[in-house]
Coordinates of C-alpha atoms in Angstrom, one line a residue:
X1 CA -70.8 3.3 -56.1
X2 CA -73.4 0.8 -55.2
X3 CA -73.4 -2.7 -53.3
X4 CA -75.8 -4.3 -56.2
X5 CA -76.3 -8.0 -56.3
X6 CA -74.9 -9.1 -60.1
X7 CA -78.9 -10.2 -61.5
X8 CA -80.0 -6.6 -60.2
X9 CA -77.3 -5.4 -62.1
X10 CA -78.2 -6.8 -64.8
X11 CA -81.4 -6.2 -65.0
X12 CA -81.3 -2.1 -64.4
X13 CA -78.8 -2.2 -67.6
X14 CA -80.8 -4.8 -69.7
X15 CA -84.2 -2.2 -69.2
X16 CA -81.9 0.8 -70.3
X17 CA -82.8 2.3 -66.7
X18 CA -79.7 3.2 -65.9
X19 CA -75.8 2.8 -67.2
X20 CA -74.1 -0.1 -64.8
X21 CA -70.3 -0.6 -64.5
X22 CA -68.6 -3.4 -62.3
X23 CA -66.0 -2.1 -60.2
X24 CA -63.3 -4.0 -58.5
X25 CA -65.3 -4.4 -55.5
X26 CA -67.1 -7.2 -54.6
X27 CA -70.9 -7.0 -56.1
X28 CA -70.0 -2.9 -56.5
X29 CA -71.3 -0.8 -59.7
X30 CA -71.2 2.2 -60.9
X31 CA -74.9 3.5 -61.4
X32 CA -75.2 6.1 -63.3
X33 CA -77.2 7.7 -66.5
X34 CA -80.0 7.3 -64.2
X35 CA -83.2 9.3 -66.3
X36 CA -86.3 7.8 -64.5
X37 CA -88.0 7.7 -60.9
X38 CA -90.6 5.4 -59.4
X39 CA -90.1 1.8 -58.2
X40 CA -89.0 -1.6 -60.4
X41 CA -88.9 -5.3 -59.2
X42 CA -85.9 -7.0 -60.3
X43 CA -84.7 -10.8 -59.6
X44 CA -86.9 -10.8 -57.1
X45 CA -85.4 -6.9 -55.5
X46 CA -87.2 -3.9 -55.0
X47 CA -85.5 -1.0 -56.1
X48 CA -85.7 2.4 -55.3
X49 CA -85.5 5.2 -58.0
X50 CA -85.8 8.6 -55.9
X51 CA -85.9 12.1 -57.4
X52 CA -84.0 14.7 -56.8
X53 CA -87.3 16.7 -57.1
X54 CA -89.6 17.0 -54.0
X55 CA -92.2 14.8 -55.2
X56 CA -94.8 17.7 -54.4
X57 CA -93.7 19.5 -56.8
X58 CA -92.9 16.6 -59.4
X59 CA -96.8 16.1 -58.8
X60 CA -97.7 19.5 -59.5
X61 CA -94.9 20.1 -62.6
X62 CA -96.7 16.7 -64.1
X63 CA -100.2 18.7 -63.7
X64 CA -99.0 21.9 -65.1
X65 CA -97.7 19.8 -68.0
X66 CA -101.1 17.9 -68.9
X67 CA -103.0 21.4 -69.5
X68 CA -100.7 23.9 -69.5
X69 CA -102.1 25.9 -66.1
X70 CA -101.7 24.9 -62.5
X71 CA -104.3 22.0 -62.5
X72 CA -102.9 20.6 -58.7
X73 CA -101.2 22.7 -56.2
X74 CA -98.6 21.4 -53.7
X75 CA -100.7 22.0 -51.0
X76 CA -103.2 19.4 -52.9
X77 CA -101.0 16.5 -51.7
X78 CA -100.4 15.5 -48.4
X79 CA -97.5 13.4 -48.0
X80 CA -94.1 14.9 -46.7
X81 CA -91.7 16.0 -49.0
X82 CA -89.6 13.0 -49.0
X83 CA -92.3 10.3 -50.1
X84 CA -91.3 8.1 -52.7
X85 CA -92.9 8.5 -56.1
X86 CA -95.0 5.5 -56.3
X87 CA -96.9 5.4 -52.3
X88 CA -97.3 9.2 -52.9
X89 CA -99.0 8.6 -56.1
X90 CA -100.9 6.0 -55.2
X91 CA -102.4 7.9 -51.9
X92 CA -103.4 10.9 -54.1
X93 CA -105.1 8.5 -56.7
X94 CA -106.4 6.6 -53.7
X95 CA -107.9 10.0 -52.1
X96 CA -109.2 11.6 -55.5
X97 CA -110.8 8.7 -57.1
X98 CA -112.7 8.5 -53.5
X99 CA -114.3 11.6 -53.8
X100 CA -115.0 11.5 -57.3
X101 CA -116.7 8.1 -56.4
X102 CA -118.6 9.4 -53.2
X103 CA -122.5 10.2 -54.4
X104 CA -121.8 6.8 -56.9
X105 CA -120.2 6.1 -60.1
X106 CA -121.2 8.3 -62.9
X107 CA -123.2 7.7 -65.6
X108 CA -123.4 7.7 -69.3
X109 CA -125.0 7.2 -72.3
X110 CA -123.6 4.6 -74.6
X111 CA -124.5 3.6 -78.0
X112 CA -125.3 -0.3 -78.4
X113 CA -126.0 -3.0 -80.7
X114 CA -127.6 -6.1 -79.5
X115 CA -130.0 -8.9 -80.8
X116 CA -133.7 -9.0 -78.5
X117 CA -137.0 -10.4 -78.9
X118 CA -138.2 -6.9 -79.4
X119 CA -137.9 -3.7 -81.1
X120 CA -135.7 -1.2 -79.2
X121 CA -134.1 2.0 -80.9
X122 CA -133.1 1.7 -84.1
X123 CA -133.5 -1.5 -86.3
X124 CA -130.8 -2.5 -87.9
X125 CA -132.5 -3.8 -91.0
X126 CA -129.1 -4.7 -93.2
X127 CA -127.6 -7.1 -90.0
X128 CA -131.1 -8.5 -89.7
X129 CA -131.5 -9.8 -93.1
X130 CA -127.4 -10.9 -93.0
X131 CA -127.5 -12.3 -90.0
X132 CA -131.2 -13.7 -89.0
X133 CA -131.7 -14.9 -92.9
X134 CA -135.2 -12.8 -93.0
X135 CA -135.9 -14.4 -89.3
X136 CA -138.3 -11.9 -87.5
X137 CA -136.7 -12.9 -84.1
X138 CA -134.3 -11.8 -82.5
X139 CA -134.3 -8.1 -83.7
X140 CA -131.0 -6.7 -84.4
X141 CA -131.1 -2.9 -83.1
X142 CA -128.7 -0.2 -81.7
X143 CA -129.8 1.7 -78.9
X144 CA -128.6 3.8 -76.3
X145 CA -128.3 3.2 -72.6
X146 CA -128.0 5.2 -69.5
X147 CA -125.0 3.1 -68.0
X148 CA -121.6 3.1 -65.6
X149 CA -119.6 1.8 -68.2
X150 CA -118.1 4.4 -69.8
X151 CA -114.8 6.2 -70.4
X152 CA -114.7 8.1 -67.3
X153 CA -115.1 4.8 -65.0
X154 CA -112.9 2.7 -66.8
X155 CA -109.9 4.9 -67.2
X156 CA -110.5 5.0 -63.3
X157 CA -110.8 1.3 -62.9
X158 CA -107.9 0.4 -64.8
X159 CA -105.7 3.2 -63.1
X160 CA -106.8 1.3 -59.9
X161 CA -106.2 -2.7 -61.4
X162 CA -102.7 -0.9 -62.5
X163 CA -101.9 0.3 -59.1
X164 CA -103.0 -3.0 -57.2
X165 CA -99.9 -5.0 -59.4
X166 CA -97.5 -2.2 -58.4
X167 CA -94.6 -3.2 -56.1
X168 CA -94.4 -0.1 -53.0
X169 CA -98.1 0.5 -53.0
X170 CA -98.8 0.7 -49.5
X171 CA -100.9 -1.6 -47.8
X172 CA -103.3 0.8 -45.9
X173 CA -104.0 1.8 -49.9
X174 CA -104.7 -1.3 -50.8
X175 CA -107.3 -2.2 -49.0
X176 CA -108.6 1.5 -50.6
X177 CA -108.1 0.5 -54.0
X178 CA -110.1 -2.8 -53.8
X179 CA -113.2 -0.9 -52.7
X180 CA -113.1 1.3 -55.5
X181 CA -112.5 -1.7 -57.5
X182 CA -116.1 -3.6 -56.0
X183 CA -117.5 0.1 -56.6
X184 CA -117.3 -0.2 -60.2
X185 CA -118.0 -3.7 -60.6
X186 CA -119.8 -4.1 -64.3
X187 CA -117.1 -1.8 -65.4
X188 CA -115.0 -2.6 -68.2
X189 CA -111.1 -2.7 -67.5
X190 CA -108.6 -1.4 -70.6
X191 CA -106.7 -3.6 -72.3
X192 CA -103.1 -3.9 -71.7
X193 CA -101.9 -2.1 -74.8
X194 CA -105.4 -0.6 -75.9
X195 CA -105.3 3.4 -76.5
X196 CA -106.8 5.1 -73.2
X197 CA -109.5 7.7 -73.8
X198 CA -109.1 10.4 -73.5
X199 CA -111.4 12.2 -71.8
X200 CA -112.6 15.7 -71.7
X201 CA -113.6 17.8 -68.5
X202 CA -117.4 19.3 -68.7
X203 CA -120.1 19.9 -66.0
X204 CA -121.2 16.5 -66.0
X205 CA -117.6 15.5 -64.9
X206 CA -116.4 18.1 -63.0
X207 CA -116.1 15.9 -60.4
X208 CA -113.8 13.5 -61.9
X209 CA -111.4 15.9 -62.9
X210 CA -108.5 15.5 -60.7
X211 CA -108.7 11.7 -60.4
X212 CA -108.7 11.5 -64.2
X213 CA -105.7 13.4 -64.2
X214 CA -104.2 11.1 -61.7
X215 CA -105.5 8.0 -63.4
X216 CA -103.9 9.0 -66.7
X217 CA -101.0 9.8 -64.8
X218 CA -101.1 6.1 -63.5
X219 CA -101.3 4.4 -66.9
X220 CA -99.2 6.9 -68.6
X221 CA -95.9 6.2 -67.1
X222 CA -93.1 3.9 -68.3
X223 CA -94.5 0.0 -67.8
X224 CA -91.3 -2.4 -67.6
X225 CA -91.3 -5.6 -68.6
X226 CA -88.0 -6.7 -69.7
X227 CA -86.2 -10.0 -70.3
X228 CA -82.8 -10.9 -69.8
X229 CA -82.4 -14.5 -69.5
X230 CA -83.9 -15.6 -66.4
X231 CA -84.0 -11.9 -65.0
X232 CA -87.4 -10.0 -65.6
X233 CA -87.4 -6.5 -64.4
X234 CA -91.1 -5.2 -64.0
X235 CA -92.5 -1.6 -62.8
X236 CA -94.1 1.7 -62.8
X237 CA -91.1 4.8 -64.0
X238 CA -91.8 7.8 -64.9
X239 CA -88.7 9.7 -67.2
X240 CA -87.8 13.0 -65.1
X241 CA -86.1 14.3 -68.6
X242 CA -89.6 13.6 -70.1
X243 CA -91.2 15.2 -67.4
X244 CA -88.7 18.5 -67.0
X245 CA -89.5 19.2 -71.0
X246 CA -93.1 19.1 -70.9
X247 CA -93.3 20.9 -68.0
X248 CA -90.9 23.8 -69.6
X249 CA -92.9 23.4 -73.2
X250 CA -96.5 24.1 -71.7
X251 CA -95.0 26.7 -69.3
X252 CA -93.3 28.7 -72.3
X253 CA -96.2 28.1 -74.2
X254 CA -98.2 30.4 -71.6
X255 CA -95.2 32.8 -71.5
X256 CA -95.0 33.5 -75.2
X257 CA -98.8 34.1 -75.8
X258 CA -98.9 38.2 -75.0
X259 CA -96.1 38.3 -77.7
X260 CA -98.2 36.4 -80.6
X261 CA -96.8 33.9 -83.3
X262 CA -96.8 30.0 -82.0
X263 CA -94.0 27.7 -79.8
X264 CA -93.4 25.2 -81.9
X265 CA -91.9 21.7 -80.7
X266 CA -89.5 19.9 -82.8
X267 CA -89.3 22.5 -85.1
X268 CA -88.0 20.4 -88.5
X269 CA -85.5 22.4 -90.7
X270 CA -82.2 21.1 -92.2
X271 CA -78.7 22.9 -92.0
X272 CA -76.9 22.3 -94.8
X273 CA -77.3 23.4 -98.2
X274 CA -78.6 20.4 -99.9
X275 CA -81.3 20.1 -97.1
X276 CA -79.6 16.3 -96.3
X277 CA -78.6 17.1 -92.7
X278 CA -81.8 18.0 -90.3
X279 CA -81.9 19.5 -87.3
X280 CA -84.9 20.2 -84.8
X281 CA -84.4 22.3 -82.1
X282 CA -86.9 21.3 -78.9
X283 CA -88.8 24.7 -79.2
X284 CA -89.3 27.1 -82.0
X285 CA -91.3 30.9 -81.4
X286 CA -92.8 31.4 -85.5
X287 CA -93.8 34.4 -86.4
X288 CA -95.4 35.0 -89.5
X289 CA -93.4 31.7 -90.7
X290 CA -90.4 33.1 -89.5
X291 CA -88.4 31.8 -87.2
X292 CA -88.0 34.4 -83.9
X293 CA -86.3 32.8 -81.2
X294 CA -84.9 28.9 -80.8
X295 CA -84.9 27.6 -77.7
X296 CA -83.1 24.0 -76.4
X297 CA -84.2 22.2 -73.3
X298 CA -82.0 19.8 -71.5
X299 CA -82.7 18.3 -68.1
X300 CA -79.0 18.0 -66.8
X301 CA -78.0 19.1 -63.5
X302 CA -74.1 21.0 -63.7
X303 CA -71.4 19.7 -62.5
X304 CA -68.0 21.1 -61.6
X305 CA -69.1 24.2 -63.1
X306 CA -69.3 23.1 -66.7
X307 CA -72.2 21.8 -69.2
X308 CA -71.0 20.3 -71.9
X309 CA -70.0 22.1 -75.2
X310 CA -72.0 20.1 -77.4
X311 CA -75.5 21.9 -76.7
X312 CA -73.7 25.5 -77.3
X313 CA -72.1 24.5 -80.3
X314 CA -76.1 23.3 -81.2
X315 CA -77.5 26.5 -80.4
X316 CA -74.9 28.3 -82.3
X317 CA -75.3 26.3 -85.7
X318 CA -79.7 26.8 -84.6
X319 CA -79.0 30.5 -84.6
X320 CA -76.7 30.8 -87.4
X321 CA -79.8 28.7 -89.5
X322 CA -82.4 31.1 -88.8
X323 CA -80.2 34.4 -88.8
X324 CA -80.8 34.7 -85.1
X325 CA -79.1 36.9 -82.6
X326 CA -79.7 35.1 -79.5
X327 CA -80.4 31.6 -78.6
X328 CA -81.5 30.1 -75.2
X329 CA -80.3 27.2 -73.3
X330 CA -83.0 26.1 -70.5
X331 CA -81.3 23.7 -68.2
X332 CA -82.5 22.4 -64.4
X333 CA -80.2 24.6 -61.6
X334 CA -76.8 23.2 -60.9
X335 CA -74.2 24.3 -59.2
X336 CA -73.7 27.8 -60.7
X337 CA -76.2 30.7 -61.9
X338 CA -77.1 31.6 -65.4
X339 CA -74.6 32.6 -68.0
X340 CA -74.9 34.8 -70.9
X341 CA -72.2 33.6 -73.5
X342 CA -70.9 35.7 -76.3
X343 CA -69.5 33.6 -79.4
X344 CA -67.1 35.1 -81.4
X345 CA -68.2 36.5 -84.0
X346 CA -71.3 34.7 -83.6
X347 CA -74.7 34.9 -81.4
X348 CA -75.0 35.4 -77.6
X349 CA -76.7 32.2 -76.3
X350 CA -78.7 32.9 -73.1
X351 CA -78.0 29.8 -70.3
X352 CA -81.1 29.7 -68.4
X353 CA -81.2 27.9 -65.3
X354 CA -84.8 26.6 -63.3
X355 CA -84.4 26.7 -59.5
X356 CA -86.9 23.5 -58.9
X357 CA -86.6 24.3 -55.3
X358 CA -89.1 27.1 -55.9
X359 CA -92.8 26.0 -56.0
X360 CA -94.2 25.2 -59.6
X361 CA -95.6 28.4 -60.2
X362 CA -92.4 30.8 -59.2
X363 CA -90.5 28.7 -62.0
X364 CA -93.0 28.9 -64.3
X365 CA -92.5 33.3 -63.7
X366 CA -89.0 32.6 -64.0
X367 CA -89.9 30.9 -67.7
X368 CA -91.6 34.2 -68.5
X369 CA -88.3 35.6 -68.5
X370 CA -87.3 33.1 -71.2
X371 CA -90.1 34.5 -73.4
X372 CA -89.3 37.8 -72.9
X373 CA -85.6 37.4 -73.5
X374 CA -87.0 36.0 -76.4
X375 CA -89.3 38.5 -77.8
X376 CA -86.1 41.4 -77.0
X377 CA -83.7 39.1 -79.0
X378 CA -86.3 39.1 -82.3
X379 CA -87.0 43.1 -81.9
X380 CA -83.7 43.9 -82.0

């Protein structure tokens, strides 16, 4: 139960943040489906969305994600354990973009076209003669030049722009953010709804690599801006179910390599057979085109001891599909350990459950069980 007022209410329900329920009470709700973190403005409210998840370790399980390999520790960050999502972020950012910036912005070279009173690069003889009607002057040409505005610096930039109109971002960070801001004045800033680049790391960037990866993290998360009437909800989320599956994906990904085949996501099949009703289970080990092992993951924490039979019923009708002995369940921890469950006359469906108290990389080891239950299943 929570002491909401009614427009706050409204407007958590109205972005699909969360399921809301009046009670009897007085202004009291019932919060609950509650699948994202971060911070959102509401009627004029700030409101809270804390993760169950040390955010050290949602920072480094969002890293490991991205590239598949432990690109941040959790000794990388320096806030305490019970930071909200959106200061802690924006301190990292604030702290990585710093040093990336520290000898001056990098530089690039970009490929321009222009009109000048002289020849530069290449003449563009086709524009010239559309354009300029068989005018001499000005010279239509393409060119390249050695510049600061270039994909590195403006994902950067608009990371910092982004973080500047976040509600939470703390004020000894902002002052922070608007000197990296002055720093790459002559920049361009993204769009609102343009693609970002996406940028590669190489030598030349080394040094940008970890505050790319936090300014992508930045403009990759949930932007709301909702409408209810007169209530406007607005925001930086990030979804923790989002972030639990990639993280398990790229982590199994690594586990099943020594074994060969590929882990394929969204695996598309169909169950019935007429090949109308289709089915996709989250992970997929192929083998020589055939499918090895299938593998489901949910973020849902247990409660009173029970999940619920829908996903084992999945897994059974997965397994039955692909003539599988074994199926595997990967679930965050709840309140009891992993289960091995024998269907009658039907597969064994291994319930695997991720202790998120560990640091990143023990429960990426415990994944590499997964994989290897996996591979044993498909020998068999």
């Amino acid at each position: 139960m929570h002491r909401l007022p009614r427009a706050v209410a409204v407007g958590l329900a109205a972005a699909n943040i969360a399921s809301v329920a009046p009670t009897l009470g007085a202004d009291e709700y019932r919060v609950s489906g509650v699948r994202k973190v971060g911070v959102v403005r509401v009627a004029g409210y700030t409101v809270w969305l804390k993760p169950k998840t040390p955010v050290r370790r949602l920072f480094a399980m969002l890293g490991y994600a991205r590239v598949g390999s432990a690109i941040w520790t959790e000794d990388d960050f320096e806030f305490e354990e019970d930071d909200d999502l959106v200061p802690a972020l924006a301190h990292a950012f604030v702290r990585q973009a710093s040093r990336a910036l520290a000898g001056g912005p990098l530089r690039g070279y970009v490929t321009r076209e222009d009109a000048l009173p002289l020849v530069r690069g290449r003449w563009r003889i086709g524009d010239q003669l559309t354009r300029r009607g068989g005018q001499p002057l000005p010279v239509e040409v393409s060119f390249d030049d050695y510049v600061e505005d270039i994909a590195e610096n403006q994902v950067i930039l608009t990371a910092a722009t982004r973080l500047l109109r976040l509600p939470g971002v703390p004020s000894d960070v902002l002052g922070a953010l608007r000197r990296i801001v002055r720093v790459l004045d002559g920049v361009s800033v993204i769009p609102v709804g343009a693609a970002v680049p996406v940028v590669r790391t190489d030598r030349r960037n080394q040094r940008y690599s970890s505050a790319l990866a936090l300014a992508s993290l930045v403009l990759s998360g949930s932007s709301v801006e909702q409408r209810a009437g007169s209530v406007v909800a607005s925001g930086f989320l990030v979804d923790m179910w989002s972030v639990f599956e990639d993280f398990v994906s790229a982590a199994l990904r690594e586990a099943f390599k020594p074994y060969g085949g590929v882990l394929v996501s969204q695996f598309a099949s169909t169950l019935d057979v007429e090949r109308t009703v289709k089915i996709a289970p989250d992970l997929a080990w192929v083998v020589d085109g055939e499918v090895r092992a299938c593998i489901d993951v949910k973020y849902k924490v247990e409660k009173h001891g029970q999940y619920p039979n829908a996903d084992l019923y999945q897994m059974a009708a997965y397994c039955r599909r692909f003539g599988l002995g074994e199926g595997h369940l990967v679930y965050a921890a709840g309140e009891t350990e992993e289960r091995r469950i024998q269907v009658v006359d039907g597969p064994v469906v291994q319930r695997h459950a991720l202790d998120l108290s560990r640091p990143t990389v023990g429960v990426a080891d415990q994944l590499s069980s997964v994989a290897r239950h996996g591979w044993c299943g498909a020998s068999v």
